[in-house]
CSV table of C-alpha atoms and ligand atoms in Angstrom, one decimal:
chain,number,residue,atom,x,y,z
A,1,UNK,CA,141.6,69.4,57.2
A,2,UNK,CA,140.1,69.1,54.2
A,3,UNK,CA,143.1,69.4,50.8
A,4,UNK,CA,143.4,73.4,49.5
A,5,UNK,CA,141.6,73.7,46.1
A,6,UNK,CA,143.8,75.2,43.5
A,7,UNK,CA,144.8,76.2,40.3
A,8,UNK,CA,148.4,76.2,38.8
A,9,UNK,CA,149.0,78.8,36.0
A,10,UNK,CA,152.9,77.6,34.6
A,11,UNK,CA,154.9,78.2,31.9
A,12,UNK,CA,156.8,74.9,32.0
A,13,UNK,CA,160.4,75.2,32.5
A,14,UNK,CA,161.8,73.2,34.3
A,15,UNK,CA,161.2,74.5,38.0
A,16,UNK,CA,157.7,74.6,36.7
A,17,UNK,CA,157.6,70.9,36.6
A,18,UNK,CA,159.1,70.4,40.1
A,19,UNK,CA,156.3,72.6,41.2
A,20,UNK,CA,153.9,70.4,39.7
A,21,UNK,CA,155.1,67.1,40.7
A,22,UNK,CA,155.3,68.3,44.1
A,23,UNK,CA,151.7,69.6,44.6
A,24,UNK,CA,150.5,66.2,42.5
A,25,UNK,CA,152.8,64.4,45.2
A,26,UNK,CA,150.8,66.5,48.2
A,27,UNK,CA,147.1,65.1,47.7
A,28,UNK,CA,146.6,65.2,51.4
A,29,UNK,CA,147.3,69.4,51.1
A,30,UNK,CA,146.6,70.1,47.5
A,31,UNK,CA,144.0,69.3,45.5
A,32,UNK,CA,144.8,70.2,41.7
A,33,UNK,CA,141.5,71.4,39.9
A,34,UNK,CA,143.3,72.1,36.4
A,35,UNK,CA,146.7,73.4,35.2
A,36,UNK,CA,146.8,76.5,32.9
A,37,UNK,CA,149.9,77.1,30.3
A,38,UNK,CA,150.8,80.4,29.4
A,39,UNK,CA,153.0,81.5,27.2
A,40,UNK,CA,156.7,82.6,28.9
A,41,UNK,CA,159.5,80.3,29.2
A,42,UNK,CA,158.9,79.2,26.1
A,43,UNK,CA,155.5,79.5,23.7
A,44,UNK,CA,152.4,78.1,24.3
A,45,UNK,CA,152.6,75.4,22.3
A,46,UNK,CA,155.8,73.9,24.1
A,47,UNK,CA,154.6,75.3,27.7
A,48,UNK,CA,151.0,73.0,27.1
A,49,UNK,CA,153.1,70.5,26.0
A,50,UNK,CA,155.5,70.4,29.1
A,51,UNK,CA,152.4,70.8,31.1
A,52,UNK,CA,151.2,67.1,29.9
A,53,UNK,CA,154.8,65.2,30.1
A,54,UNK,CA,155.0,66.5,34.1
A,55,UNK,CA,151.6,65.1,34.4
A,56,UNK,CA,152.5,61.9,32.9
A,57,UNK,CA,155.5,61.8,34.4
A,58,UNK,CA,153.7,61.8,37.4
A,59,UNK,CA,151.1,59.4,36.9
A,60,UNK,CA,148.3,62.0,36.7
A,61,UNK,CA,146.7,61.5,33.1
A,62,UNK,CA,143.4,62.4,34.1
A,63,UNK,CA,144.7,66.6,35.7
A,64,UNK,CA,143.1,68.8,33.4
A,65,UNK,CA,145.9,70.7,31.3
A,66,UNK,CA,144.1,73.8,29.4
A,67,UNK,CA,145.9,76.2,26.9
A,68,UNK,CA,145.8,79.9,27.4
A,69,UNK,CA,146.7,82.7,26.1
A,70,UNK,CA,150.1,82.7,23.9
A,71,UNK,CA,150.9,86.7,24.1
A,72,UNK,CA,151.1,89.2,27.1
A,73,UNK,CA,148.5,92.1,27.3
A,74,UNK,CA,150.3,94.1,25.0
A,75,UNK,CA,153.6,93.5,24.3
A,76,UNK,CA,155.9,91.2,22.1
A,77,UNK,CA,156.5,87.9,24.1
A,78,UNK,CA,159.4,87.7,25.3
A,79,UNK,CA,160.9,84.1,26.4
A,80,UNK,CA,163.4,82.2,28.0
A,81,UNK,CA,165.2,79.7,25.7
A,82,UNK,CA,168.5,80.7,27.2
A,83,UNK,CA,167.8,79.3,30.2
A,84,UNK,CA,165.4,76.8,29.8
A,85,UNK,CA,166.5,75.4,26.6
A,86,UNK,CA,164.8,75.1,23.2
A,87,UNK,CA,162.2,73.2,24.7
A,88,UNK,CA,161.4,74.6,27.7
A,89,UNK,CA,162.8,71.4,29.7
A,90,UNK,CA,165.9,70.5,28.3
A,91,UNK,CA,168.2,68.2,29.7
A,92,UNK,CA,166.5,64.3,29.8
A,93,UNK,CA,165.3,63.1,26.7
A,94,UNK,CA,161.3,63.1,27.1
A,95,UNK,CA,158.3,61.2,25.4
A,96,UNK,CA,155.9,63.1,23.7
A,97,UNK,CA,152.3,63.2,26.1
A,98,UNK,CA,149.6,60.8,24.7
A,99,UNK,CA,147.0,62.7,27.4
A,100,UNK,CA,144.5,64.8,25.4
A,101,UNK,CA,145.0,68.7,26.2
A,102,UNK,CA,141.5,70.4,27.2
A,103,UNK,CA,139.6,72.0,24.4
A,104,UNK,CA,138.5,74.9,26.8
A,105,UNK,CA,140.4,77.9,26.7
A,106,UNK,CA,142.5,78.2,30.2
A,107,UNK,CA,141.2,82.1,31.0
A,108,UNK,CA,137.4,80.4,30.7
A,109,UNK,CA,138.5,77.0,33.2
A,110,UNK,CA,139.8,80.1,35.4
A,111,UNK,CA,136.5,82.0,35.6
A,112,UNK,CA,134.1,78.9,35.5
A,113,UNK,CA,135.9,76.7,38.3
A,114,UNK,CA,135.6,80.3,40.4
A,115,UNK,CA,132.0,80.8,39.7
A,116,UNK,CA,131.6,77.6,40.7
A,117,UNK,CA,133.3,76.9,43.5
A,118,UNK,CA,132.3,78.5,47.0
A,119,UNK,CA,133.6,82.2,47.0
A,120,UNK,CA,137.5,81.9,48.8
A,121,UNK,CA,137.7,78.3,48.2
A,122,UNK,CA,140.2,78.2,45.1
A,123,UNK,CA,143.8,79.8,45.2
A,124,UNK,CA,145.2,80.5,42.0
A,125,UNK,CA,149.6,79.7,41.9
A,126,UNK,CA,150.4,81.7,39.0
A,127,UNK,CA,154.6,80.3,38.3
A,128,UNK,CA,155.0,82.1,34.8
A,129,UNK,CA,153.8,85.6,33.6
A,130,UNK,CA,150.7,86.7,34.8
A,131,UNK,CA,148.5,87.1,31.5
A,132,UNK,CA,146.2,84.2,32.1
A,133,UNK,CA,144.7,85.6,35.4
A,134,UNK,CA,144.6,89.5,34.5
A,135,UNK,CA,142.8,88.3,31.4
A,136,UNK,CA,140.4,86.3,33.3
A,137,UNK,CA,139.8,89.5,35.6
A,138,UNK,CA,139.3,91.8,32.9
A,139,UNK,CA,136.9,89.7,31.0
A,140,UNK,CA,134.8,88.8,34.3
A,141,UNK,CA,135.8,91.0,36.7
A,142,UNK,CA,133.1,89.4,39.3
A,143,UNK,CA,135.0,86.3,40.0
A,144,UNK,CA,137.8,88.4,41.4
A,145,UNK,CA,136.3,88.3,44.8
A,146,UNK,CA,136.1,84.8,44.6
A,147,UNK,CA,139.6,84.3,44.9
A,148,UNK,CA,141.1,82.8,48.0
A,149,UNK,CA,144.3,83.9,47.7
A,150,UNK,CA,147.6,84.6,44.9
A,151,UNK,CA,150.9,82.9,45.8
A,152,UNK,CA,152.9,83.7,43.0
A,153,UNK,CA,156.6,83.4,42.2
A,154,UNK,CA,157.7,86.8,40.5
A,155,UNK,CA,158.9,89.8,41.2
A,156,UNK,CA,162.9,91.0,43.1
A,157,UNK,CA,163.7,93.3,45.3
A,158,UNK,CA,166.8,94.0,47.1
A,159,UNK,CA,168.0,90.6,44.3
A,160,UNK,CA,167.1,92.9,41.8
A,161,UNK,CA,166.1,91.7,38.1
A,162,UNK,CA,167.4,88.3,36.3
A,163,UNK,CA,166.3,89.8,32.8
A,164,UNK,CA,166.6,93.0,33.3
A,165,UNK,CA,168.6,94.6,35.4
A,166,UNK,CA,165.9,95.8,37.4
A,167,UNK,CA,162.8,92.6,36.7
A,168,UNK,CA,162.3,89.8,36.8
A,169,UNK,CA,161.4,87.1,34.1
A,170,UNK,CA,157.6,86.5,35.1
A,171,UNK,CA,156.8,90.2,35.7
A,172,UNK,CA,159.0,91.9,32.6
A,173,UNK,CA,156.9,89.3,30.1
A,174,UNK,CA,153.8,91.0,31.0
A,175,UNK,CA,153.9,93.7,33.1
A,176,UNK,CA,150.5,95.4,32.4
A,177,UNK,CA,149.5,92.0,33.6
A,178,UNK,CA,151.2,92.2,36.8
A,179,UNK,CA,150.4,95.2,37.6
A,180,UNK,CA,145.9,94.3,37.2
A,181,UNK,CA,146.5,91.6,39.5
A,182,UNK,CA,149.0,93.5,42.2
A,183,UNK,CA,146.1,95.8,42.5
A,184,UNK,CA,143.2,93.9,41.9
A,185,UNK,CA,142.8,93.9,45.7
A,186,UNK,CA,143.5,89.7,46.2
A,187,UNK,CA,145.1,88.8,49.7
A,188,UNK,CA,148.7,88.2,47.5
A,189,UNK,CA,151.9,86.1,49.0
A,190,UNK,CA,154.6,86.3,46.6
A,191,UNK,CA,157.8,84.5,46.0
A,192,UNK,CA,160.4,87.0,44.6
A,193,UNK,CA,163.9,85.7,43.2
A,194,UNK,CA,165.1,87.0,46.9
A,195,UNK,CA,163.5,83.6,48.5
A,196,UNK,CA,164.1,81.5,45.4
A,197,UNK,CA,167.4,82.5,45.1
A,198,UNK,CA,168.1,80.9,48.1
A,199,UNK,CA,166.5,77.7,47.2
A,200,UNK,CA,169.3,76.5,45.7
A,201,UNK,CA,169.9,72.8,44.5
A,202,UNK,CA,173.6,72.2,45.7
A,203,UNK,CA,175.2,69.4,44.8
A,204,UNK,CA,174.3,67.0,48.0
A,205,UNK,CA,170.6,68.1,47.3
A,206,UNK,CA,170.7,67.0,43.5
A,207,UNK,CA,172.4,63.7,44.7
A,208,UNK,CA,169.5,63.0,47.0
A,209,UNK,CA,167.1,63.6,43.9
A,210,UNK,CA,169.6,61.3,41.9
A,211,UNK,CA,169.7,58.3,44.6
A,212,UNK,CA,165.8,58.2,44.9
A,213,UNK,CA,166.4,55.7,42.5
A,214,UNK,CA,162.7,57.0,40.8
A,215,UNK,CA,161.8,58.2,36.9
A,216,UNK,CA,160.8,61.2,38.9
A,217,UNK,CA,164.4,61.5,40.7
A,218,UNK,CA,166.0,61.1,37.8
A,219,UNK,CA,164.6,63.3,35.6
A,220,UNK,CA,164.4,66.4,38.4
A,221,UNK,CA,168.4,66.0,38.6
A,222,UNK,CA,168.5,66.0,35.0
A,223,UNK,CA,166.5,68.8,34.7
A,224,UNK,CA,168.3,70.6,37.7
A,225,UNK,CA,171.8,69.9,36.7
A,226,UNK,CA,170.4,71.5,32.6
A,227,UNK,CA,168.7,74.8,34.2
A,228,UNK,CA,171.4,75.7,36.8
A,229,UNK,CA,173.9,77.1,33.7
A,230,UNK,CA,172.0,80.3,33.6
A,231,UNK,CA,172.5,81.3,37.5
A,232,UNK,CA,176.1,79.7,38.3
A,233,UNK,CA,176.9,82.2,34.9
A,234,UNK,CA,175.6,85.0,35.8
A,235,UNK,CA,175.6,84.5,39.8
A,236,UNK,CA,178.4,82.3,40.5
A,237,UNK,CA,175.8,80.2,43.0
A,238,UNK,CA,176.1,76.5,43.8
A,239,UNK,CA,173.0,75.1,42.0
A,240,UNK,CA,169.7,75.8,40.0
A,241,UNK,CA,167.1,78.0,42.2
A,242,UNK,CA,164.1,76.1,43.3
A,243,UNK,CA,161.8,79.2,42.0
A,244,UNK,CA,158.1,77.7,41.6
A,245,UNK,CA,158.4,74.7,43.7
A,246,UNK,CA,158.6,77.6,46.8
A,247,UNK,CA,154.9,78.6,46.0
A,248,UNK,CA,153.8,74.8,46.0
A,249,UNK,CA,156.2,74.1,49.5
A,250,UNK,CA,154.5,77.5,50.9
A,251,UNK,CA,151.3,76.1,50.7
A,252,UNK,CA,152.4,72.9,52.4
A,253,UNK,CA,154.0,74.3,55.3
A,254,UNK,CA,154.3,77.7,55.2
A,255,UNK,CA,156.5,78.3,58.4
A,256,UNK,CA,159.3,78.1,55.8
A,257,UNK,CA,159.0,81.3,54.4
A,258,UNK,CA,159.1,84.7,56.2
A,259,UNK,CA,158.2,88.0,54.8
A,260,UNK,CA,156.7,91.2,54.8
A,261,UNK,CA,153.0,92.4,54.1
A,262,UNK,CA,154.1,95.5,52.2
A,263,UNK,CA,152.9,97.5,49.1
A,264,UNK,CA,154.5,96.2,46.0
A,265,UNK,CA,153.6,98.5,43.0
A,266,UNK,CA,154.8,97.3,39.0
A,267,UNK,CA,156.5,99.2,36.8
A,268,UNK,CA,154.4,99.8,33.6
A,269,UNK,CA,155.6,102.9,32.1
A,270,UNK,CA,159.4,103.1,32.2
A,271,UNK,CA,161.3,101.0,29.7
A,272,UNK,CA,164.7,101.3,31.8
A,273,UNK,CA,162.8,99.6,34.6
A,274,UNK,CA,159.8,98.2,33.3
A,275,UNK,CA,158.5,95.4,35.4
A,276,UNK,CA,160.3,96.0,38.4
A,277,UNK,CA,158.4,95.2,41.7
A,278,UNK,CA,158.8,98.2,43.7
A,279,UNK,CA,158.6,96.8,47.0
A,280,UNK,CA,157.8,99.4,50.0
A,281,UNK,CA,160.4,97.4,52.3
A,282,UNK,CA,160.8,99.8,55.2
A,283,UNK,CA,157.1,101.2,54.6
A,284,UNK,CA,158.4,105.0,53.8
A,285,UNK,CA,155.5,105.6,51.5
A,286,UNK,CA,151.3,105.8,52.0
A,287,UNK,CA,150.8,103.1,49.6
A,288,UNK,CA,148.6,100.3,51.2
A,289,UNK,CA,150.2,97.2,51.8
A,290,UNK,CA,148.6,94.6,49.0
A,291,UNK,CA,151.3,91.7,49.4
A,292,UNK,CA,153.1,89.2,51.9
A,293,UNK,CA,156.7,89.8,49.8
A,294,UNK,CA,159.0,86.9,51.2
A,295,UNK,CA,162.3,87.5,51.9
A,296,UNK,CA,163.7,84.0,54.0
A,297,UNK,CA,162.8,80.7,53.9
A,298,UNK,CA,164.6,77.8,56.0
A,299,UNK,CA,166.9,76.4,52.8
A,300,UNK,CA,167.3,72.7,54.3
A,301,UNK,CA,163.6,72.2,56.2
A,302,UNK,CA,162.5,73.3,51.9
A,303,UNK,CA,164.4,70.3,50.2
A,304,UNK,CA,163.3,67.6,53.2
A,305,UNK,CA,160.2,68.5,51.8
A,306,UNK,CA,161.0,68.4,48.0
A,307,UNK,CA,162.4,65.6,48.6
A,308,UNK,CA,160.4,63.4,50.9
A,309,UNK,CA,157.3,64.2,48.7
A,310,UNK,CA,159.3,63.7,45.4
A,311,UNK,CA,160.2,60.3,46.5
A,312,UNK,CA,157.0,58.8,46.9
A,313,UNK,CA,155.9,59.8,43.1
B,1,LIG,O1,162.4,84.4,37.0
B,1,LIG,C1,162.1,83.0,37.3
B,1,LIG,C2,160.8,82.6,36.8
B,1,LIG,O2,160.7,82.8,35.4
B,1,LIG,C3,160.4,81.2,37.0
B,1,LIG,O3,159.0,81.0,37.1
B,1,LIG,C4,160.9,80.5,35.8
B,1,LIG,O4,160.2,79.3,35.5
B,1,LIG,C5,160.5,81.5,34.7
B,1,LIG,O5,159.1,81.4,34.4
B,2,LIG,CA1,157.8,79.5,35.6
């Protein structure tokens, strides 16, 4: 079977780089037709520069890493610095990337490689706030049907918010965003904190990234053991939540994941619960199911993965 074509929109953070260096380590299921930064985590100029290091990191100088846009829709960016660190990938010390950044805009790579690509043949893995793809559907609203599929990490339900009490990071940033692409009518999977939540890097899993004796290994354990502050604070867990790498793994072998195909609707109006992801769970309302909302995935078969696909970078 021929690798998925697809496009990862990232914010760069440091589960954002385990993402990447797990579909770059996947060329038999993945191909990578460009990376798009957006501004989240961090700004844009730190989350296109993050973009590059991963890249190099992984050997991959010649994936396309474009720029996009460095504001949501309409409101004040809002980022992450207190989880993430200054940076965006605190923890190892990091060379600055000698590969060139594109001179394209990210929005126009979105809608030229899905004009030109046979219509469903390119899935689009937004891992930050979604203001790169509702952009690129508001400014060329035909290439919307060309879209294979969404799997996105966003969104909470019955986790409820990790910036909010009631969002989540990716869908509070822009939630005017969220909400054009939750209804834009695209077959949507998405990974909400209550998947990546329990994706968590426990201390035998950070040892295994540790003892790969690799750059890569190192620098995931490093990044890991910097970015799991923020949840053992606030959530008392045992280890760093794997969010983005679960929309890379789900496209690998997506029998680790079970869901629901329910109708998840964004706040946009409320400010006491702006950019919650209303999911229908138990389907008591009309509104058409538009999403495959996980809920599960199986915890151990997810780091075999990580880490057998980690290793060989
Ligand atoms: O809420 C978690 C999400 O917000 C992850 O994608 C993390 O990288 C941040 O972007
Ligand atoms: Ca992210």
């Amino acid at each position: 079977m021929s690798p998925r074509k697809i496009i990862i929109d990232t914010d760069p953070g440091q589960d954002d780089a385990v993402a990447i260096l797990l579909a770059l380590a996947s060329p038999e299921e993945i191909e990578v037709l460009g990376i798009t930064a957006v501004a989240g985590n961090v700004p844009l100029p730190l989350t296109q520069r993050n973009a590059r290091i991963v890249c190099e990191l992984a050997g991959r100088q010649d994936v396309a890493v474009y720029a996009g846009c460095d504001a949501p829709l309409t409101r004040k960016l809002v980022t992450a610095e207190h989880v993430h660190g200054k940076t965006g990938l605190d923890g190892p010390q990091l060379p600055e990337p000698t590969m060139p950044l594109q001179e394209q805009h990210a929005v126009e790579f979105i809608i030229d490689t899905l004009r030109s690509n046979p219509k469903g043949s390119v899935t689009l893995c937004p891992l930050g706030p979604l203001t790169n793809i509702a952009t690129a559907f508001q400014r060329a609203p035909d290439v919307v049907e060309n879209v294979a599929e969404i799997v996105l990490m966003g969104g909470a339900y019955f986790e409820v918010g990790n910036i909010t009490p009631a969002a989540e990071f990716n869908i509070y940033v822009d939630p005017q965003a969220a909400d054009i692409v939750f209804q834009s009518g695209v077959r949507i999977v998405v990974m909400p904190l209550d998947v990546t939540h329990k994706a968590l890097v426990t201390g035998a899993r950070v040892q295994a990234f540790r003892t790969m004796g690799t750059e890569v290994g190192r620098m995931v354990a490093e990044w890991t053991d910097f970015f799991e502050r923020f949840d053992k604070e606030k959530y008392g867990s045992e280890g760093a939540p794997l969010h983005d790498p679960c929309v890379i793994a789900y496209l690998i072998q997506p029998g680790l994941f079970q869901g629901r195909h329910v109708n998840v609707t964004v706040e946009t109006g409320s400010e006491l619960t702006l950019g919650m992801t209303v999911a229908d769970w138990w389907r008591v309302t009309d509104r058409p199911p538009n999403a495959m909302f996980m809920g599960s995935l199986d915890a151990d078969g997810f780091f075999d993965l990580l880490t057998d696909r980690l290793a060989r970078l």
